[in-house]
PDB file of C-alpha atoms in Angstrom:
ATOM      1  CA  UNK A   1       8.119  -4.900  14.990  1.00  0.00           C
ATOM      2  CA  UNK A   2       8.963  -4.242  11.259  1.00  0.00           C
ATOM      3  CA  UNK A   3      10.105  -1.087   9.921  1.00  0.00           C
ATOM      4  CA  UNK A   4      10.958   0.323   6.362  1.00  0.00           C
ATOM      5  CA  UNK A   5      12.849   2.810   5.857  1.00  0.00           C
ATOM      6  CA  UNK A   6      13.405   5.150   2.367  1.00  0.00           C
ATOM      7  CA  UNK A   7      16.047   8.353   3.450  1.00  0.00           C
ATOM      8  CA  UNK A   8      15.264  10.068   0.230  1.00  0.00           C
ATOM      9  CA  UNK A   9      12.170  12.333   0.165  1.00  0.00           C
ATOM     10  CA  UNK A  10      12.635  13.773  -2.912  1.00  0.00           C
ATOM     11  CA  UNK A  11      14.747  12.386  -6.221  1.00  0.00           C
ATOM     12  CA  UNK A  12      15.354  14.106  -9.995  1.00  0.00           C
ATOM     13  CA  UNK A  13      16.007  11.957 -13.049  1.00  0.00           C
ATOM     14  CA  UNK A  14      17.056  13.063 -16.168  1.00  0.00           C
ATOM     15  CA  UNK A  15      14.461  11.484 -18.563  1.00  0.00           C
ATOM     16  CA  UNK A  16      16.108   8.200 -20.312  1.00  0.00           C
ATOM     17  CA  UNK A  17      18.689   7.614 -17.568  1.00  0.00           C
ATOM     18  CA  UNK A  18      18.617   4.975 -14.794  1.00  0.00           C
ATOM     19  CA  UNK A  19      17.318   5.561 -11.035  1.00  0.00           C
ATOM     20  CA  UNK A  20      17.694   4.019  -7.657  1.00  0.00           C
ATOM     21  CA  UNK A  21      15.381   4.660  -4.971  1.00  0.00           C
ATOM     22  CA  UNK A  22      16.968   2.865  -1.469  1.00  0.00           C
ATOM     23  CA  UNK A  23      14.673   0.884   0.871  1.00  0.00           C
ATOM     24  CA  UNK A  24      16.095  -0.194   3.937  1.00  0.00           C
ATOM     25  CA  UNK A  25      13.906  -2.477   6.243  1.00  0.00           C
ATOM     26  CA  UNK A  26      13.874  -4.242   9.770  1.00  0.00           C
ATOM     27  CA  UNK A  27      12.564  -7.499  10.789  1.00  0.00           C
ATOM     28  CA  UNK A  28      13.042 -10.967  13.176  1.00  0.00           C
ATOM     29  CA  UNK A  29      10.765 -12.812  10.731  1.00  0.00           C
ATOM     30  CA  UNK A  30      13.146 -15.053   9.006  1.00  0.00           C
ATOM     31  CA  UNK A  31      10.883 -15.217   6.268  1.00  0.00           C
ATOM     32  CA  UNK A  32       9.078 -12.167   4.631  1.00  0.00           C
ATOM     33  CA  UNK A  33       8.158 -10.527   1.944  1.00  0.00           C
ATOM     34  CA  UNK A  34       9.488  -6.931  -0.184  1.00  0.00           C
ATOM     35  CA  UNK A  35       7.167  -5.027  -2.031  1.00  0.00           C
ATOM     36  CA  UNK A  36       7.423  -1.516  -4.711  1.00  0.00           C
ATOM     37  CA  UNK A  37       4.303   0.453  -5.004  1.00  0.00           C
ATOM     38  CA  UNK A  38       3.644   3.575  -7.372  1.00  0.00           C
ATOM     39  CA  UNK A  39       1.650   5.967  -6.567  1.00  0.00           C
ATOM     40  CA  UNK A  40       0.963   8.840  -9.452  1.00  0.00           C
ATOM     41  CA  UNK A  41      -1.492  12.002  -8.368  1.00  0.00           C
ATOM     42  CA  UNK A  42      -4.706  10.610  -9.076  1.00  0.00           C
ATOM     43  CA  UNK A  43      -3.385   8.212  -5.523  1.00  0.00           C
ATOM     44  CA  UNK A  44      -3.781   5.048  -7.153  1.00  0.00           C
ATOM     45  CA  UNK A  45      -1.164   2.642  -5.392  1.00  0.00           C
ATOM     46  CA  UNK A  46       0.213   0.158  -8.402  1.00  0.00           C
ATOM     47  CA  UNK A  47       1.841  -2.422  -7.554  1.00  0.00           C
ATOM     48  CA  UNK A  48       5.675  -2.771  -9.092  1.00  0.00           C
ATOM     49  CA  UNK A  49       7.971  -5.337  -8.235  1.00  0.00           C
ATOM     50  CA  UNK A  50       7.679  -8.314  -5.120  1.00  0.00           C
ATOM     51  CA  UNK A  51      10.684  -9.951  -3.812  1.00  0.00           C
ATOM     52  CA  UNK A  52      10.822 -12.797  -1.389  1.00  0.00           C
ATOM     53  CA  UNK A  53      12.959 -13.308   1.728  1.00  0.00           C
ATOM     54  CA  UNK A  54      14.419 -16.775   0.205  1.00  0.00           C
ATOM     55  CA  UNK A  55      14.384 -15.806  -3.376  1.00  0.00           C
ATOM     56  CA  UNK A  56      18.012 -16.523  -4.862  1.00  0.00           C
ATOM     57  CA  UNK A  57      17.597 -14.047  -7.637  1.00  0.00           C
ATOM     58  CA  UNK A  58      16.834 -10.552  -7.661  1.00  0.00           C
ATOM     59  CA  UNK A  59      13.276  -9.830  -8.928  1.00  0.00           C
ATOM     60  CA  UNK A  60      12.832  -8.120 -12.772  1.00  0.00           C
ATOM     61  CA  UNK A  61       9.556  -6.875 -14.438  1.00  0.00           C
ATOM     62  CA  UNK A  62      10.424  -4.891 -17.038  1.00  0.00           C
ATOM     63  CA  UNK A  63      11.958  -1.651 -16.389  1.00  0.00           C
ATOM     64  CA  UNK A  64      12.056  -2.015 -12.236  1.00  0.00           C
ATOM     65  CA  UNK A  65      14.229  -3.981 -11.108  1.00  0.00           C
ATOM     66  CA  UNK A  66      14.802  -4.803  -7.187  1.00  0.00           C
ATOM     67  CA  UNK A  67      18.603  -4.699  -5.909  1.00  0.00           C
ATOM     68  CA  UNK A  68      17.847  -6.857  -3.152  1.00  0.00           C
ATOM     69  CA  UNK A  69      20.769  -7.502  -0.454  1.00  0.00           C
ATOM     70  CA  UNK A  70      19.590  -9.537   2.593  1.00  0.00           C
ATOM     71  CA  UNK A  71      22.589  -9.068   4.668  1.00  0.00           C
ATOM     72  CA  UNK A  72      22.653  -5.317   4.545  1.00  0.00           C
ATOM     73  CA  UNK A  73      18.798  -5.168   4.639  1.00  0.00           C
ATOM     74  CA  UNK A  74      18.389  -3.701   1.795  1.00  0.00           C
ATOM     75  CA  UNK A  75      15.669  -3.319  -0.968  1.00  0.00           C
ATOM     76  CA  UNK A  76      16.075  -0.971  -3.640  1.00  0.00           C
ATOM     77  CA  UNK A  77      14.072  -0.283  -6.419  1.00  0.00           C
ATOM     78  CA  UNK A  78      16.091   0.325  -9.896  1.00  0.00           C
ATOM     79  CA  UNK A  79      14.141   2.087 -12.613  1.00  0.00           C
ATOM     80  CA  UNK A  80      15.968   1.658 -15.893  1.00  0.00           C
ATOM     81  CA  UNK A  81      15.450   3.775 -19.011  1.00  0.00           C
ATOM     82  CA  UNK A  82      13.088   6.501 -16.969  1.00  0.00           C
ATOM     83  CA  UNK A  83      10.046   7.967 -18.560  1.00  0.00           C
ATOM     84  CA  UNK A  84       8.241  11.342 -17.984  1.00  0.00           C
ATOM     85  CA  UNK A  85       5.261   8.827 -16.857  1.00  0.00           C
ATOM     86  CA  UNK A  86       7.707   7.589 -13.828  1.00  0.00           C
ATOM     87  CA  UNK A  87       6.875  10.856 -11.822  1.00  0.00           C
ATOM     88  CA  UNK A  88       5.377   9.999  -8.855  1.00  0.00           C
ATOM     89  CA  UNK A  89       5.786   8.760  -5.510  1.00  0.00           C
ATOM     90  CA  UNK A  90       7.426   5.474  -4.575  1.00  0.00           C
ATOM     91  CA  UNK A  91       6.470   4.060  -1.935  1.00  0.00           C
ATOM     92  CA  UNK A  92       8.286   0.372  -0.141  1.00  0.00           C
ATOM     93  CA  UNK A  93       6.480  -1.965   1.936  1.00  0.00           C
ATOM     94  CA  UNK A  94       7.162  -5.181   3.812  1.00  0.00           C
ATOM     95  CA  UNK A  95       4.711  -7.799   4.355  1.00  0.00           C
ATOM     96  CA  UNK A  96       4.721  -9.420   7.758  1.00  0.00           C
ATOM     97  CA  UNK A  97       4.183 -13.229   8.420  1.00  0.00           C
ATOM     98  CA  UNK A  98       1.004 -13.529  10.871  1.00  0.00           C
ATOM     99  CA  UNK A  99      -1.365 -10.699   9.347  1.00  0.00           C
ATOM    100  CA  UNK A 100      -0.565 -10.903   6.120  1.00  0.00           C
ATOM    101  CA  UNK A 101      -0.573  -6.908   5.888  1.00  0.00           C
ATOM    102  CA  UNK A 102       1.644  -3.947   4.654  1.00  0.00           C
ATOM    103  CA  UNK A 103       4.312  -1.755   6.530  1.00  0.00           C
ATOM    104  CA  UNK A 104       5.338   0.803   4.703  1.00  0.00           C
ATOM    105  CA  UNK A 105       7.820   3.440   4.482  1.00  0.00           C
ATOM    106  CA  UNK A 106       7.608   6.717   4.338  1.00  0.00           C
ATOM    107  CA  UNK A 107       7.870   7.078   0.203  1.00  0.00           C
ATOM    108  CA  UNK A 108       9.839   8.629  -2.060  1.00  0.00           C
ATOM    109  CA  UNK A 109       9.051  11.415  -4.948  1.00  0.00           C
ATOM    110  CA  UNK A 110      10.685  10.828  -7.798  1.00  0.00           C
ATOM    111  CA  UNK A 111      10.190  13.499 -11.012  1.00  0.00           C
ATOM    112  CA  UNK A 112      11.644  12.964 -14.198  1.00  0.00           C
ATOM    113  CA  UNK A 113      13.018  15.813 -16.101  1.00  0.00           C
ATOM    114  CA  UNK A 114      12.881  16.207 -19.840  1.00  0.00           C
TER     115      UNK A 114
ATOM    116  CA  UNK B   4     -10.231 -10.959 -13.682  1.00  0.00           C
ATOM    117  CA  UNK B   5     -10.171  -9.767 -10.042  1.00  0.00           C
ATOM    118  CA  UNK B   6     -11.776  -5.650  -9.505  1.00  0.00           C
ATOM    119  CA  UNK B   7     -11.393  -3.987  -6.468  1.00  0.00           C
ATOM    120  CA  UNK B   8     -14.279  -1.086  -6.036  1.00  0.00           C
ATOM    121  CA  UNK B   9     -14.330   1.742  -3.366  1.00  0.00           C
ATOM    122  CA  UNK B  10     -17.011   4.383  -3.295  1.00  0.00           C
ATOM    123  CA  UNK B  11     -17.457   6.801  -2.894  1.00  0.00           C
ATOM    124  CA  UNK B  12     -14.518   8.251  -4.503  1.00  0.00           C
ATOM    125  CA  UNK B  13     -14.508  11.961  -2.789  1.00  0.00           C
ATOM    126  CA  UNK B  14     -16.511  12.628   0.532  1.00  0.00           C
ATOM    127  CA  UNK B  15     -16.649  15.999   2.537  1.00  0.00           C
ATOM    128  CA  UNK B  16     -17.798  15.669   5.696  1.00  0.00           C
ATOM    129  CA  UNK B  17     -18.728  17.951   8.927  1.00  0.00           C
ATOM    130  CA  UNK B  18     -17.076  17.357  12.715  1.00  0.00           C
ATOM    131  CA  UNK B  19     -19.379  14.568  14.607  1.00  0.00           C
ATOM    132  CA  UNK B  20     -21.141  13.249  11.442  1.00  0.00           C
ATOM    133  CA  UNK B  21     -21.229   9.896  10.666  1.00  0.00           C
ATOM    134  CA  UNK B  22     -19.188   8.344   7.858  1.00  0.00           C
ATOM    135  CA  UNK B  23     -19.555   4.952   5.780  1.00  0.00           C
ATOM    136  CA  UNK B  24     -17.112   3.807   3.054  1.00  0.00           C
ATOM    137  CA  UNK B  25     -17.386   0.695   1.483  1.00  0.00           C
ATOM    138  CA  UNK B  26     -15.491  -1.427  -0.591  1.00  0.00           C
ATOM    139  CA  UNK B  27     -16.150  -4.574  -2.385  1.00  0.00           C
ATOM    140  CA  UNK B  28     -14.019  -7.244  -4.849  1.00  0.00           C
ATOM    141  CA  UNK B  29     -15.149  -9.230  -7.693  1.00  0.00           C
ATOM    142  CA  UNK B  30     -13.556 -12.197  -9.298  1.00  0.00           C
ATOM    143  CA  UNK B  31     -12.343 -13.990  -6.213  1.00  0.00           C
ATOM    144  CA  UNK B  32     -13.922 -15.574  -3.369  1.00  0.00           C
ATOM    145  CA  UNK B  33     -12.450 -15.654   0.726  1.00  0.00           C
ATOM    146  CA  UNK B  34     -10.377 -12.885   0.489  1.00  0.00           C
ATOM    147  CA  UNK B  35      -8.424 -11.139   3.047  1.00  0.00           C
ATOM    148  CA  UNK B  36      -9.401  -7.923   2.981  1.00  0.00           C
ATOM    149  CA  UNK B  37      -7.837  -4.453   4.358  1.00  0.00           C
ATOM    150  CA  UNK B  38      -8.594  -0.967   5.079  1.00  0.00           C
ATOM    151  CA  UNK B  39      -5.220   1.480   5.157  1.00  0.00           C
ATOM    152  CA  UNK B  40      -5.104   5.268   5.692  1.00  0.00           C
ATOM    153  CA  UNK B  41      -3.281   7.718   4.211  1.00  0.00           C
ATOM    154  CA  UNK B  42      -2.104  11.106   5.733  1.00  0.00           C
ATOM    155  CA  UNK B  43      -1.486  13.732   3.288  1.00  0.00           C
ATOM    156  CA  UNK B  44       2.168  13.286   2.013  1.00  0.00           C
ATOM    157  CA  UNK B  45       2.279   9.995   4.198  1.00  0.00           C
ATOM    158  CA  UNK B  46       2.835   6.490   3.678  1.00  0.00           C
ATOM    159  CA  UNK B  47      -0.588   3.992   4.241  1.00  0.00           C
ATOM    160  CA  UNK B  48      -1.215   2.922   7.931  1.00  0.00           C
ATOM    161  CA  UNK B  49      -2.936  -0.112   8.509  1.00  0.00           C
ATOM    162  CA  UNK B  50      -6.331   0.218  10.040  1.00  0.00           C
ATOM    163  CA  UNK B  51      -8.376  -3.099   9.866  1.00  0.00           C
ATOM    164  CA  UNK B  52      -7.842  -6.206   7.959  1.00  0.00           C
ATOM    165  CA  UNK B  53     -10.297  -9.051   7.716  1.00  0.00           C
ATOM    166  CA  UNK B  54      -9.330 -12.819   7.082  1.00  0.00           C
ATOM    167  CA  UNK B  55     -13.636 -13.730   6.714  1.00  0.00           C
ATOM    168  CA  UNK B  56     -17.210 -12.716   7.010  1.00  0.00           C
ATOM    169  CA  UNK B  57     -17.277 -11.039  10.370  1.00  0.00           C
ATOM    170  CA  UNK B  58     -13.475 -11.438  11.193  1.00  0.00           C
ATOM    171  CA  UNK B  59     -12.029  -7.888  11.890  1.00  0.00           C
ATOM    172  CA  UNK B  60      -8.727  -7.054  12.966  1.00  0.00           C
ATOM    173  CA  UNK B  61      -8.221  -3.800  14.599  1.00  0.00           C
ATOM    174  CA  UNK B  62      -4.867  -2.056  14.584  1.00  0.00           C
ATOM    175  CA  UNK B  63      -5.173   1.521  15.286  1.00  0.00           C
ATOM    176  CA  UNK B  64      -7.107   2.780  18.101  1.00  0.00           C
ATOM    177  CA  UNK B  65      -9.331   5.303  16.923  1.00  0.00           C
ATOM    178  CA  UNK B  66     -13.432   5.979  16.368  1.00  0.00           C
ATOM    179  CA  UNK B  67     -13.392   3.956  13.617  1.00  0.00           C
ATOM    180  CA  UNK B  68     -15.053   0.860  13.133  1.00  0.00           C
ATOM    181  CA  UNK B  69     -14.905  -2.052  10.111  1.00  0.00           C
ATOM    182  CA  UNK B  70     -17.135  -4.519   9.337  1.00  0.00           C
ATOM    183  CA  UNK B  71     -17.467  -7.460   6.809  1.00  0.00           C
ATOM    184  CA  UNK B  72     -21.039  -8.631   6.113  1.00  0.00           C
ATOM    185  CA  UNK B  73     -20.483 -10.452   3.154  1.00  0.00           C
ATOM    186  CA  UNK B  74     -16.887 -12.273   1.740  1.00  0.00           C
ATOM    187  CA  UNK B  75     -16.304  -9.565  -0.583  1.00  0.00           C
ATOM    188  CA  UNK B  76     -17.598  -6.669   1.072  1.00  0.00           C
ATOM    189  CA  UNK B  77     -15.352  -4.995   3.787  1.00  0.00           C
ATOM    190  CA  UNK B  78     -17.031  -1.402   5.163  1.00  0.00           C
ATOM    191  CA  UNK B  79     -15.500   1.227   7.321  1.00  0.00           C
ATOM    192  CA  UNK B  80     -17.645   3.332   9.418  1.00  0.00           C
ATOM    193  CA  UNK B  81     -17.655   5.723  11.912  1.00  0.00           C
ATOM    194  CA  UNK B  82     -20.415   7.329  14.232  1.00  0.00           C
ATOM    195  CA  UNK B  83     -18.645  10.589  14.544  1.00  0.00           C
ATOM    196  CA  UNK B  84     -16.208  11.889  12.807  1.00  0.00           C
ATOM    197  CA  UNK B  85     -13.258  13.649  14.067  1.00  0.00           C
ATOM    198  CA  UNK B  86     -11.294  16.443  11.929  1.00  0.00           C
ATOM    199  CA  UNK B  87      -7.989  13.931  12.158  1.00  0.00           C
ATOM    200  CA  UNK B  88     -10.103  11.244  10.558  1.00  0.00           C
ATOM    201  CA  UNK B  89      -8.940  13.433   7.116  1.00  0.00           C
ATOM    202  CA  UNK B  90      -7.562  11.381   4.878  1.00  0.00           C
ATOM    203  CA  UNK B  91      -7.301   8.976   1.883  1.00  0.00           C
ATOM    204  CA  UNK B  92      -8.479   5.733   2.335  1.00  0.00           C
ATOM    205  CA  UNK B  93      -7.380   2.828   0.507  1.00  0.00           C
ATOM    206  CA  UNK B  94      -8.996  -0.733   0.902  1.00  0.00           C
ATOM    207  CA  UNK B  95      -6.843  -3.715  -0.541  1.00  0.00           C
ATOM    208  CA  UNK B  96      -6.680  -7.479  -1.203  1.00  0.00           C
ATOM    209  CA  UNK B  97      -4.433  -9.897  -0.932  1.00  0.00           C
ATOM    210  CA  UNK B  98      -3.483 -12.242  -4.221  1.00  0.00           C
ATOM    211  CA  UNK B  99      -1.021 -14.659  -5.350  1.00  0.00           C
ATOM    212  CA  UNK B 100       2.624 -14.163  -3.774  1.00  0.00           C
ATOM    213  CA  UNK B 101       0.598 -12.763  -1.006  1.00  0.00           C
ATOM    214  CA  UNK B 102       0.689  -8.852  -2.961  1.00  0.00           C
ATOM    215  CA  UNK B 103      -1.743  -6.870  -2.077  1.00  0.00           C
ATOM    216  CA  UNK B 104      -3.846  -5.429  -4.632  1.00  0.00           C
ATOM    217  CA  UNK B 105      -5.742  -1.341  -4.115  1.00  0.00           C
ATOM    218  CA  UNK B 106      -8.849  -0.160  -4.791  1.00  0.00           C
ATOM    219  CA  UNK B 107      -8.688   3.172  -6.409  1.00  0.00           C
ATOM    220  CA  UNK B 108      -9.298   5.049  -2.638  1.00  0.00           C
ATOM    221  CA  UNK B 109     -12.001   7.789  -1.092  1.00  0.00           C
ATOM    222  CA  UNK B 110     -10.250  10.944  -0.293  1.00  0.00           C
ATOM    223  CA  UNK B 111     -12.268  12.018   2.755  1.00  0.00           C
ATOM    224  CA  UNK B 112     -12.181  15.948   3.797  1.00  0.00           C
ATOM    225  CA  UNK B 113     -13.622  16.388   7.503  1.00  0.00           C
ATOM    226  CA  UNK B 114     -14.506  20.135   8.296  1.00  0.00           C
TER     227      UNK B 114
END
C-alpha cells in the first residue's frame, strides 16, 4: 500500500523569503507518480507541481519547485519568493499505477507573514 | 478547454435523508472520473473512481453509492444519510501526465 507522509502541520514564512514543505512517501511500484496540491479557504484543490518516478530532473513551474530525492523517498515542495497569497494548506499526493487515483497526506498549513 | 462542475456547492442535510451530488466535465471525452472526501482539517480519501459509463470502483465501505450514466457525468448518492457522511466532497479528473484535475467541491453538513 502507498503512503505519504508531511510531519509538519503547521509552517510560518516571512513574506518574500523561501519555504520548504517535506513530503515523505512509501511505495513497491517502481514507477509512480508525485503530486503538490493547494488548497486556499474557499477548498479549491489547485494543482502545483507533478514529478515522475523516472524523471532525471527535478520539476520547476514558476515559484514551486519539487526537491525530489528517490533514494531517501522524498518529495518536497520549495516555494521561492513567498507571497501573502501562498497561505493555505499544502497538501502531497502520490498517484498509484493500477487505479490511476490519489493518496494523499495529511497536508500542511503554511501562512505567510507580512 | 476542459471544466469540471459540481453542484450543488453547499448542502445541509437531516440524519436518514437521502443525498445526490453530481458532477459533470466538459471539453474532454472518456474520462476517468473520481469522487474523494474530505474530513474537516483532513487530507481527501478516495471514495469511487470510474474508468467508463457504468464502471464504478468502490474503495471505502460505507452507505454511499456512485454511479456514471453518461461519460462525463459521475453522481454520488446515498439513500440515507449518516451524520459521519459530513464532509467536503471533491470530484476530479484525470488529464495529461495522469494529474488529476478538481471540481470546485459540495461542502455537505448532515444534522
Amino acid at each position: 500500500a502507498q503512503k505519504i507522509t508531511q510531519t509538519q502541520p503547521g509552517m510560518f514564512v516571512q513574506e518574500k523569503e523561501a519555504v520548504t514543505l517535506d513530503c515523505t512517501y512509501d511505495t513497491s511500484d517502481p514507477s509512480y507518480g508525485l503530486f503538490w496540491y493547494k488548497q486556499p479557504s474557499s477548498g479549491e484543490m489547485i494543482f502545483l507541481i507533478y514529478q515522475g518516478s523516472y524523471d532525471q530532473q527535478n520539476a520547476t513551474e514558476g515559484r514551486y519547485s519539487l526537491n525530489f530525492q528517490k533514494a531517501r523517498k522524498s518529495a518536497n515542495l520549495v516555494i521561492s519568493a513567498s507571497q501573502l497569497g501562498d497561505s493555505a494548506m499544502y497538501f502531497c499526493a502520490m498517484r498509484d499505477t493500477g487505479r490511476r487515483a490519489l493518496t494523499f497526506g495529511s497536508g500542511t498549513r503554511l501562512q505567510v507573514q507580512p | 478547454s476542459q471544466t469540471i462542475h459540481q453542484w450543488p456547492a453547499t448542502l445541509v442535510q437531516p440524519v436518514g435523508s437521502p443525498l445526490s451530488l453530481e458532477c459533470t466535465v466538459e471539453g474532454t471525452s472518456n474520462p476517468n472520473l473520481y469522487w474523494y472526501r474530505q474530513a474537516a482539517g483532513r487530507g481527501l480519501q478516495l471514495l469511487f473512481y470510474s474508468v467508463g459509463i457504468g464502471q464504478i470502483s468502490s474503495e471505502v465501505p460505507q452507505n454511499l453509492s456512485a454511479s456514471r450514466p453518461q461519460d462525463r457525468q459521475f453522481i454520488l448518492s446515498s439513500k440515507k444519510l449518516l451524520l459521519s457522511d459530513s464532509g467536503f466532497y471533491l470530484c476530479a479528473w484525470v488529464a495529461s501526465r495522469e494529474t488529476q484535475y478538481f471540481g470546485p467541491g459540495t461542502r455537505l453538513l448532515v444534522l
